[in-house]
Each structure stands twice: as C-alpha cells, then as structure tokens.
Short mmCIF file of C-alpha atoms and ligand atoms in Angstrom, two decimals:
data_model
loop_
_atom_site.label_atom_id
_atom_site.label_comp_id
_atom_site.label_asym_id
_atom_site.label_seq_id
_atom_site.Cartn_x
_atom_site.Cartn_y
_atom_site.Cartn_z
CA MET A 1 -8.25 12.68 1.15
CA ASN A 2 -10.48 14.68 3.38
CA VAL A 3 -10.80 13.68 7.01
CA THR A 4 -13.59 14.98 9.20
CA LEU A 5 -12.73 15.10 12.89
CA ARG A 6 -15.03 16.68 15.45
CA GLY A 7 -16.98 18.38 12.65
CA ARG A 8 -13.90 19.89 10.96
CA THR A 9 -12.86 18.69 7.50
CA GLU A 10 -9.24 18.85 6.43
CA HIS A 11 -7.20 17.38 3.58
CA PHE A 12 -4.34 15.05 4.49
CA ARG A 13 -1.73 13.05 2.69
CA THR A 14 -0.73 9.75 4.32
CA VAL A 15 2.97 10.61 3.90
CA SER A 16 4.63 14.02 3.54
CA PHE A 17 7.95 15.71 4.27
CA ASP A 18 8.78 18.50 6.70
CA ALA A 19 11.87 20.04 5.07
CA LYS A 20 12.47 22.51 7.92
CA ASN A 21 12.95 19.70 10.44
CA ASN A 22 14.20 17.04 7.99
CA SER A 23 11.41 14.78 9.14
CA VAL A 24 9.02 12.36 7.41
CA ARG A 25 5.46 13.00 8.53
CA LEU A 26 3.16 10.01 8.77
CA ILE A 27 -0.38 9.24 9.83
CA GLU A 28 0.05 6.82 12.78
CA GLN A 29 -2.04 4.03 11.24
CA ARG A 30 -1.81 1.67 14.23
CA LEU A 31 -4.06 4.02 16.17
CA LEU A 32 -6.82 4.19 13.57
CA PRO A 33 -9.81 4.16 13.62
CA HIS A 34 -9.76 5.18 17.29
CA GLU A 35 -7.34 8.09 17.11
CA PHE A 36 -6.08 10.29 14.27
CA LYS A 37 -2.51 11.39 14.87
CA ILE A 38 0.39 12.60 12.72
CA ILE A 39 3.92 11.73 13.81
CA GLY A 40 7.32 12.89 12.54
CA THR A 41 10.47 10.73 12.32
CA LYS A 42 13.72 12.32 13.47
CA ASP A 43 16.11 10.36 11.23
CA PHE A 44 16.20 7.64 8.56
CA CYS A 45 16.53 4.88 11.19
CA GLU A 46 13.30 6.01 12.79
CA THR A 47 11.70 6.16 9.34
CA ALA A 48 12.76 2.56 8.65
CA LYS A 49 11.38 1.52 12.05
CA ALA A 50 8.06 3.24 11.27
CA ILE A 51 7.83 1.07 8.12
CA ALA A 52 8.82 -2.15 9.93
CA ASP A 53 6.44 -1.52 12.86
CA MET A 54 3.63 -0.56 10.47
CA VAL A 55 3.08 2.98 11.72
CA VAL A 56 2.86 3.44 7.95
CA ARG A 57 1.87 0.50 5.75
CA GLY A 58 0.53 -0.23 2.28
CA ALA A 59 2.73 -0.52 -0.82
CA GLY A 60 2.57 3.03 -2.17
CA ALA A 61 2.74 4.65 1.26
CA ILE A 62 5.85 2.73 2.26
CA GLY A 63 7.27 3.49 -1.20
CA ALA A 64 6.89 7.23 -0.62
CA THR A 65 8.14 6.87 2.97
CA ALA A 66 11.27 5.09 1.76
CA ALA A 67 11.83 7.76 -0.93
CA TYR A 68 11.55 10.54 1.66
CA GLY A 69 13.62 8.47 4.12
CA LEU A 70 16.43 8.23 1.57
CA ALA A 71 16.31 12.00 1.01
CA GLN A 72 16.17 12.51 4.80
CA GLY A 73 19.29 10.34 5.25
CA ALA A 74 21.09 12.15 2.41
CA LEU A 75 20.19 15.58 3.82
CA ALA A 76 21.50 14.64 7.27
CA PHE A 77 25.01 13.91 5.95
CA ARG A 78 27.67 16.41 7.03
CA GLY A 79 30.97 16.79 5.17
CA ARG A 80 32.17 17.27 1.60
CA ASP A 81 33.59 13.89 0.65
CA LEU A 82 31.39 12.54 -2.17
CA LYS A 83 32.70 8.99 -1.75
CA LYS A 84 31.80 8.95 1.94
CA PHE A 85 28.46 10.46 1.04
CA SER A 86 27.75 7.65 -1.48
CA ARG A 87 28.63 5.01 1.15
CA HIS A 88 26.29 6.72 3.61
CA VAL A 89 23.47 6.78 1.02
CA ALA A 90 24.01 3.05 0.36
CA THR A 91 23.58 2.35 4.11
CA VAL A 92 20.41 4.44 4.25
CA TYR A 93 19.05 2.63 1.17
CA GLN A 94 19.69 -0.82 2.65
CA THR A 95 18.22 0.07 6.06
CA LEU A 96 15.00 1.26 4.43
CA ALA A 97 14.84 -1.61 1.91
CA ASP A 98 15.19 -4.19 4.70
CA ALA A 99 12.27 -2.77 6.72
CA ARG A 100 9.64 -4.81 4.82
CA PRO A 101 10.43 -7.31 2.09
CA THR A 102 7.30 -8.08 0.02
CA ALA A 103 6.24 -4.73 -1.47
CA VAL A 104 8.50 -3.70 -4.34
CA ASP A 105 7.46 -0.02 -4.21
CA PRO A 106 10.12 1.06 -1.66
CA VAL A 107 12.89 -0.40 -3.81
CA ASN A 108 11.47 1.07 -7.05
CA ALA A 109 11.01 4.44 -5.31
CA MET A 110 14.53 4.53 -3.88
CA ASN A 111 16.12 3.40 -7.16
CA ASP A 112 14.36 6.32 -8.79
CA VAL A 113 15.60 8.79 -6.15
CA ARG A 114 19.15 7.43 -6.34
CA GLN A 115 19.21 7.65 -10.13
CA LYS A 116 17.90 11.21 -10.15
CA MET A 117 20.35 12.46 -7.51
CA THR A 118 23.45 10.98 -9.17
CA PRO A 119 23.98 13.78 -11.79
CA GLY A 120 24.45 16.29 -8.92
CA LYS A 121 28.06 17.55 -8.97
CA THR A 122 28.27 18.61 -5.34
CA MET A 123 26.85 17.05 -2.24
CA ALA A 124 24.43 19.94 -1.76
CA GLU A 125 23.20 19.46 -5.31
CA ARG A 126 22.68 15.73 -4.74
CA GLN A 127 20.83 16.39 -1.51
CA PHE A 128 18.58 18.87 -3.28
CA LEU A 129 17.92 16.44 -6.16
CA ALA A 130 17.15 13.61 -3.72
CA LEU A 131 14.39 15.54 -2.02
CA ALA A 132 13.00 16.79 -5.35
CA ALA A 133 12.89 13.19 -6.62
CA ALA A 134 11.14 11.96 -3.45
CA GLU A 135 8.54 14.74 -3.79
CA GLU A 136 8.06 13.78 -7.44
CA PHE A 137 7.57 10.11 -6.49
CA ALA A 138 4.87 11.11 -3.99
CA ASN A 139 3.13 13.37 -6.50
CA GLU A 140 3.25 10.71 -9.19
CA ASP A 141 1.72 8.20 -6.76
CA VAL A 142 -1.26 10.54 -6.40
CA ARG A 143 -1.57 11.06 -10.17
CA HIS A 144 -1.42 7.30 -10.77
CA CYS A 145 -4.15 6.64 -8.21
CA GLU A 146 -6.36 9.29 -9.82
CA ALA A 147 -5.90 7.70 -13.26
CA ILE A 148 -6.71 4.26 -11.80
CA GLY A 149 -9.92 5.79 -10.47
CA GLN A 150 -10.94 7.04 -13.91
CA TYR A 151 -10.30 3.70 -15.65
CA GLY A 152 -11.67 1.58 -12.82
CA ALA A 153 -14.90 3.55 -12.32
CA LYS A 154 -16.13 2.16 -15.66
CA LEU A 155 -16.31 -1.29 -14.05
CA ILE A 156 -18.76 -0.10 -11.39
CA ARG A 157 -22.46 -0.05 -12.24
CA ASN A 158 -25.35 1.19 -10.16
CA GLY A 159 -26.45 -1.26 -7.50
CA MET A 160 -23.25 -3.33 -7.55
CA LYS A 161 -21.86 -5.07 -4.47
CA ILE A 162 -18.08 -4.93 -4.41
CA LEU A 163 -15.67 -6.94 -2.27
CA THR A 164 -12.25 -5.60 -1.27
CA HIS A 165 -9.51 -7.15 0.86
CA CYS A 166 -7.16 -5.50 3.34
CA ASN A 167 -6.56 -1.79 2.73
CA ALA A 168 -5.52 -0.52 -0.67
CA GLY A 169 -7.15 2.82 0.04
CA TRP A 170 -5.64 6.27 0.47
CA LEU A 171 -3.97 5.18 3.72
CA ALA A 172 -1.98 2.63 1.70
CA PHE A 173 -0.80 5.35 -0.72
CA VAL A 174 0.05 9.01 -0.57
CA ASP A 175 -3.58 9.84 -1.36
CA VAL A 176 -6.71 8.42 -3.11
CA GLY A 177 -5.66 4.73 -3.06
CA THR A 178 -5.83 2.05 -5.75
CA ALA A 179 -8.60 -0.48 -5.00
CA THR A 180 -10.72 2.34 -3.58
CA ALA A 181 -9.95 4.86 -6.35
CA PRO A 182 -12.58 3.43 -8.75
CA MET A 183 -15.10 3.52 -5.89
CA TYR A 184 -14.39 7.17 -5.08
CA ALA A 185 -14.51 8.10 -8.79
CA ALA A 186 -17.80 6.17 -9.27
CA GLN A 187 -19.23 7.93 -6.22
CA THR A 188 -18.31 11.31 -7.74
CA GLN A 189 -20.12 10.21 -10.92
CA GLY A 190 -23.25 9.68 -8.81
CA LYS A 191 -23.26 5.86 -8.91
CA LYS A 192 -24.74 3.94 -5.99
CA PHE A 193 -23.01 0.75 -4.82
CA HIS A 194 -22.14 -1.15 -1.65
CA VAL A 195 -18.73 -2.34 -0.48
CA PHE A 196 -17.93 -5.41 1.61
CA CYS A 197 -14.62 -4.98 3.45
CA ASP A 198 -12.91 -8.23 4.37
CA GLU A 199 -11.90 -7.92 8.00
CA THR A 200 -8.36 -9.13 7.00
CA ARG A 201 -6.98 -10.93 9.98
CA PRO A 202 -4.54 -10.96 11.59
CA ARG A 203 -4.03 -7.16 11.62
CA SER A 204 -7.57 -6.32 10.50
CA GLN A 205 -6.66 -3.55 8.05
CA GLY A 206 -10.05 -4.06 6.34
CA ALA A 207 -12.07 -3.69 9.53
CA SER A 208 -10.03 -0.81 10.93
CA LEU A 209 -8.62 1.15 7.97
CA THR A 210 -10.75 0.50 4.87
CA ALA A 211 -13.97 0.73 6.87
CA TRP A 212 -12.78 4.01 8.45
CA GLU A 213 -11.87 5.47 5.06
CA LEU A 214 -15.18 4.46 3.47
CA ALA A 215 -17.08 5.86 6.45
CA GLN A 216 -15.13 9.15 6.14
CA GLN A 217 -16.00 9.18 2.46
CA LYS A 218 -19.65 8.26 3.11
CA VAL A 219 -19.52 5.15 0.92
CA SER A 220 -22.09 2.48 1.82
CA HIS A 221 -20.17 -0.47 3.30
CA GLN A 222 -20.12 -3.37 5.76
CA ILE A 223 -17.28 -5.35 7.30
CA ILE A 224 -17.41 -9.11 6.80
CA ALA A 225 -15.41 -11.86 8.49
CA ASP A 226 -12.69 -13.21 6.23
CA ASN A 227 -14.52 -16.51 5.93
CA ALA A 228 -17.83 -14.97 4.81
CA ALA A 229 -16.97 -14.07 1.19
CA GLY A 230 -17.60 -17.58 -0.23
CA HIS A 231 -21.08 -17.67 1.27
CA LEU A 232 -21.95 -14.22 -0.12
CA MET A 233 -20.60 -15.13 -3.56
CA GLN A 234 -22.65 -18.33 -3.59
CA ARG A 235 -25.80 -16.30 -2.85
CA GLY A 236 -25.11 -13.82 -5.65
CA GLU A 237 -24.30 -11.01 -3.21
CA ILE A 238 -20.93 -10.02 -4.69
CA ASP A 239 -20.68 -8.71 -8.27
CA LEU A 240 -17.09 -7.51 -8.43
CA VAL A 241 -13.82 -7.87 -6.50
CA ILE A 242 -11.16 -5.13 -6.50
CA VAL A 243 -7.95 -5.52 -4.49
CA GLY A 244 -4.55 -3.84 -4.42
CA SER A 245 -1.13 -5.43 -4.59
CA ASP A 246 2.32 -5.19 -3.06
CA ARG A 247 4.14 -6.63 -6.07
CA VAL A 248 2.94 -7.59 -9.54
CA LEU A 249 5.33 -9.47 -11.79
CA GLY A 250 5.51 -7.59 -15.10
CA ARG A 251 6.68 -10.73 -16.89
CA THR A 252 3.99 -13.15 -15.66
CA GLY A 253 1.11 -11.10 -14.24
CA GLU A 254 1.27 -12.89 -10.85
CA VAL A 255 0.08 -10.77 -7.94
CA ALA A 256 1.40 -10.71 -4.37
CA ASN A 257 -1.11 -9.21 -1.97
CA LYS A 258 -2.29 -9.46 1.64
CA ILE A 259 -2.72 -13.02 2.89
CA GLY A 260 -6.18 -14.29 1.91
CA THR A 261 -6.24 -12.63 -1.52
CA TYR A 262 -5.48 -15.92 -3.29
CA THR A 263 -8.41 -17.59 -1.47
CA LYS A 264 -10.76 -14.83 -2.66
CA ALA A 265 -9.48 -15.11 -6.24
CA VAL A 266 -10.14 -18.87 -6.27
CA LEU A 267 -13.65 -18.28 -4.92
CA ALA A 268 -14.32 -15.50 -7.45
CA ALA A 269 -13.21 -17.75 -10.33
CA ARG A 270 -15.49 -20.55 -9.08
CA HIS A 271 -18.44 -18.14 -9.05
CA LYS A 272 -17.45 -16.35 -12.29
CA ILE A 273 -17.14 -13.00 -10.51
CA PRO A 274 -14.71 -10.51 -12.12
CA PHE A 275 -11.55 -10.16 -10.03
CA TYR A 276 -9.49 -6.98 -10.59
CA VAL A 277 -6.19 -5.79 -9.13
CA ALA A 278 -5.47 -2.03 -9.04
CA ILE A 279 -1.83 -0.85 -9.03
CA PRO A 280 0.37 2.16 -9.75
CA CYS A 281 3.46 1.56 -11.91
CA SER A 282 5.72 1.49 -8.83
CA THR A 283 4.15 -1.85 -7.81
CA ILE A 284 5.45 -3.64 -10.91
CA ASP A 285 8.53 -5.83 -10.56
CA TRP A 286 10.04 -6.20 -14.03
CA ASN A 287 12.84 -8.51 -12.91
CA LEU A 288 11.44 -11.56 -11.13
CA ARG A 289 10.32 -14.40 -13.40
CA ARG A 290 8.31 -16.56 -10.96
CA GLY A 291 5.79 -15.67 -8.25
CA PHE A 292 7.44 -18.34 -6.13
CA ASP A 293 10.52 -16.08 -5.86
CA ILE A 294 8.63 -13.16 -4.28
CA PRO A 295 9.87 -12.75 -0.69
CA ILE A 296 6.91 -13.34 1.60
CA GLU A 297 7.11 -11.51 4.90
CA GLU A 298 6.58 -13.69 7.99
CA ARG A 299 5.41 -11.56 10.91
CA HIS A 300 5.32 -12.20 14.66
CA GLU A 301 2.99 -14.94 15.88
CA SER A 302 1.40 -12.59 18.43
CA GLU A 303 -0.62 -11.01 15.57
CA VAL A 304 -2.41 -14.34 15.01
CA LEU A 305 -2.67 -15.34 18.66
CA GLY A 306 -4.49 -12.20 19.75
CA ALA A 307 -5.77 -8.81 18.66
CA TRP A 308 -5.33 -5.12 19.44
CA GLY A 309 -8.33 -3.01 20.37
CA VAL A 310 -9.50 -0.11 22.49
CA THR A 311 -11.07 -0.50 25.93
CA LYS A 312 -14.12 1.43 27.15
CA THR A 313 -11.74 3.86 28.86
CA GLY A 314 -9.97 4.55 25.55
CA HIS A 315 -6.81 2.53 26.20
CA ARG A 316 -5.23 0.57 23.37
CA GLU A 317 -4.71 -2.99 24.55
CA TYR A 318 -3.62 -6.37 23.24
CA LEU A 319 -5.82 -9.32 24.16
CA ARG A 320 -4.70 -12.92 23.89
CA VAL A 321 -7.43 -14.94 22.13
CA ALA A 322 -5.69 -18.21 21.35
CA ASN A 323 -4.93 -21.17 23.57
CA PRO A 324 -2.12 -19.99 25.92
CA ASN A 325 0.46 -22.64 25.02
CA SER A 326 -0.11 -22.82 21.24
CA GLY A 327 2.15 -21.15 18.70
CA ALA A 328 1.21 -19.68 15.31
CA ARG A 329 2.47 -19.24 11.74
CA ASN A 330 1.97 -15.77 10.24
CA PRO A 331 2.75 -15.31 6.52
CA GLY A 332 1.71 -11.76 5.61
CA PHE A 333 1.11 -12.19 1.87
CA ASP A 334 0.19 -14.73 -0.79
CA VAL A 335 0.58 -14.93 -4.55
CA THR A 336 -2.38 -15.15 -6.92
CA PRO A 337 -1.70 -16.76 -10.30
CA ALA A 338 -2.42 -14.72 -13.43
CA GLU A 339 -5.18 -17.02 -14.70
CA LEU A 340 -7.41 -16.11 -11.72
CA ILE A 341 -7.21 -12.38 -12.47
CA THR A 342 -9.70 -10.74 -14.85
CA GLY A 343 -7.71 -7.53 -15.24
CA ILE A 344 -5.08 -5.22 -13.79
CA ILE A 345 -6.24 -1.62 -13.42
CA THR A 346 -3.21 0.60 -14.03
CA PRO A 347 -2.68 4.34 -14.64
CA ALA A 348 -2.34 3.50 -18.35
CA GLY A 349 -5.54 1.46 -18.68
CA ILE A 350 -6.93 -1.97 -17.79
CA PHE A 351 -4.92 -4.91 -19.04
CA LYS A 352 -5.02 -8.69 -18.82
CA PRO A 353 -2.18 -9.89 -16.53
CA GLY A 354 -0.43 -11.43 -19.54
CA GLU A 355 -0.44 -8.10 -21.39
CA LEU A 356 1.74 -6.19 -18.88
CA TRP A 357 5.01 -7.11 -20.53
CA GLN A 358 3.70 -6.05 -23.95
CA GLN A 359 2.58 -2.72 -22.39
CA ARG A 360 5.84 -2.17 -20.53
CA ARG A 361 6.74 1.14 -22.18
CA GLU A 362 3.41 2.69 -21.09
CA LEU A 363 3.83 1.18 -17.63
CA GLY A 364 7.20 2.75 -16.83
CA TYR A 365 9.57 -0.09 -17.65
CA PRO A 366 12.99 1.38 -16.80
CA ILE A 367 15.07 2.01 -19.88
O1 MRU B 401 0.77 -5.37 5.47
P1 MRU B 401 0.21 -4.16 4.78
O2 MRU B 401 -0.96 -3.57 5.47
O3 MRU B 401 1.27 -3.16 4.43
O4 MRU B 401 -0.28 -4.80 3.43
C1 MRU B 401 -0.53 -4.09 2.31
C2 MRU B 401 -1.95 -4.11 2.03
O5 MRU B 401 -2.67 -3.40 2.67
C3 MRU B 401 -2.54 -4.89 1.00
O6 MRU B 401 -1.99 -6.07 0.68
C4 MRU B 401 -2.88 -4.00 -0.18
O7 MRU B 401 -3.86 -4.57 -0.92
C5 MRU B 401 -1.71 -3.68 -1.04
S1 MRU B 401 -0.93 -2.27 -0.55
C6 MRU B 401 -1.66 -1.14 -1.58
#
C-alpha cells in the first residue's frame, strides 16, 4: 500500500526480506499511527520475539513473518550435516510457531516452506528453496487479498455504512488486507461509502491501525467505541459488517477473530445486518473439528488495565487507567459460530461457512 509521509508517497509491504543481511524487515506497528518505522530482525529468535511482542501482528502478516523467519533460520545454519540441519529447522519452526497461538497462518505458511524445501539434495539447495517458498507465500498473500477485494467489492453499494473490527487491513497482511480489500476495490470503482472502525480494546488496533490506513487511503471513516455498534445498528446506521479472521475451521465454518467479534456478530444477526468474514486460504484450518478447540491467546493484564499513547512531547507512554489494586482477564480472541455469518469472502469467491469443506479443492486443501 502507499504511505504518504511528509508529502512523499511510497509503496510499502508490511513484511519483506533483506537477503543481503538475512533479516526480516517489518513495519514497527506498535509505534503507529504516531511514527512510521521499519525494523530488521537479526535472527530467527528476534523474528519470533517480534511476533510475540506484536511489532508485527495480524494473521497474514505473522504468517509471512514466520515463513521468512524459517528461511532466515535455515540460511543461518553453518555446516554440511543434513540431519543436524533438519533438527535445527525443527527448532526454528517450533520457536516461531509458539510465538502466538491463535492464528493458523504461521503454521500453514511454515508447513508450506518446509514441504517445498525438502526435495533439496544439499543444504544450500534447501536453503535456497526455503527462501523461494517464503517469497512465494508472501506474494500469494498479496494475490489472495486482491482477489478478495474483487469479490467483496460487489457487496458494497453507494452510500453504505460499513463496520469493521480490529485491523484486517494491509498492516495485518503483506499488502492490501482482507476486510479492507473490498473497501479499497470499491473506492477504485468510484463508490462512496463510510466506514466505522471499532476502537478494539484493549490494544486499540481499530483506532490506531485501521483508522490510520483508511486515512492514508482517503476513505471516509470514524472510530467508534467498542460498545457503540449496537446503538448504531439499532438506528439503522450500519448496513454491512466485514471483519477478518485468525483461523476459520474448514470443516465447520466457525471463525476465530479479535475479541469482540462474536458480540458484533450477535448484534448484526439481531438487526438482520449482513456479517461477512474475509480470509486468504492460509487462514483456513482443515484439521480442527470444533471451534472450542481453537487455542485462544491470553495476553498480559496490563493491556486491559491501562493504555499506550503519545504525550504532547512525542513520548510513547503507558498510563494506568484501572483501579490500582484490581487485576484483569485478557483473552485476545473469540469464536463466532457459523450460523451468525452471512458469508466468507475468499480468493475463490464468497461462500456460506458451511460450504467451505465442499469447496476445499478451490481453497487450497492440502493434498
Ligand atoms: O492480535 P492481532 O492484532 O494480531 O489480531 C489480529 C487481528 O487484527 C484481527 O483479529 C483480524 O481481524 C484478523 S488478522 C487479519
């Protein structure tokens, strides 16, 4: 996506790879919208830490980061022993997979890289194949988001008011985004619409990241408090909901997404507002059989008890908001049942949640 900073417009990907320095390059998302900065990780451990600490976040973006991280780890190996190399790759894989548990994209991405590097006969060949596979994952992520945009734009009519939750924009992917892709495509088609961004406490990805992206893209939008959506729906001020996902079960159509998504889906159903989920194929989990089995990340209570912001002097600071001697519970995601979802926007078309399994060949079901 294009970013305009101090009057200069430049194209950026959220995640890329610097082969010369064997480094994964990431937009430092914790600083946005106040500062735009690119960082580079020096090894796979630092890459895993960047995922865990949410320097990079969003399902597709952490998928691509893990794919590059695996290639980075493989490329750093010195020696000729293929058995030792395989053990090293297994350690790198596990370190990156453990960084964040709910999104399935990192695991799908790394399985893909591992499978594509295995035919290599020498270590150098495997290292080469690993990086090529990671690059291909990143490029496919972009292609998938573009296709989602084309299918999803048909849902947007002139004058619509659209609600989105958290950030499933280009910052959550390599480029373009999923929930935002139909909006960007509709904008290109000349349609006029307005977006409400849920603030998305506790980390406020809607207020900080989605709002920043939409402002960069000159899409009409406003931030609303997480609790405001029901009121707006009741008054007829929301026509359509589009969100992303961190894991969609291919067998049941259940959707894990940022905490608060389930609440919005219940509200949308009550008010008969179409509720869509936009995903690339890497977000589909073909194995799990029950949404209840999706690992839900529990994050530190400090995220709920206070908030990060920037002072007048430009310093990033954490402020305690909550009662000083109260604790907090902080589940990062929830699971929305299939019956609350109108459709899943995928790179192969828009399907009912229950149709995913039937469409598995088109949706990249691994053979
Ligand atoms: O915790 P995050 O910011 O990594 O959560 C991911 C999200 O932003 C959302 O849940 C999003 O809708 C899915 S990621 C494309």
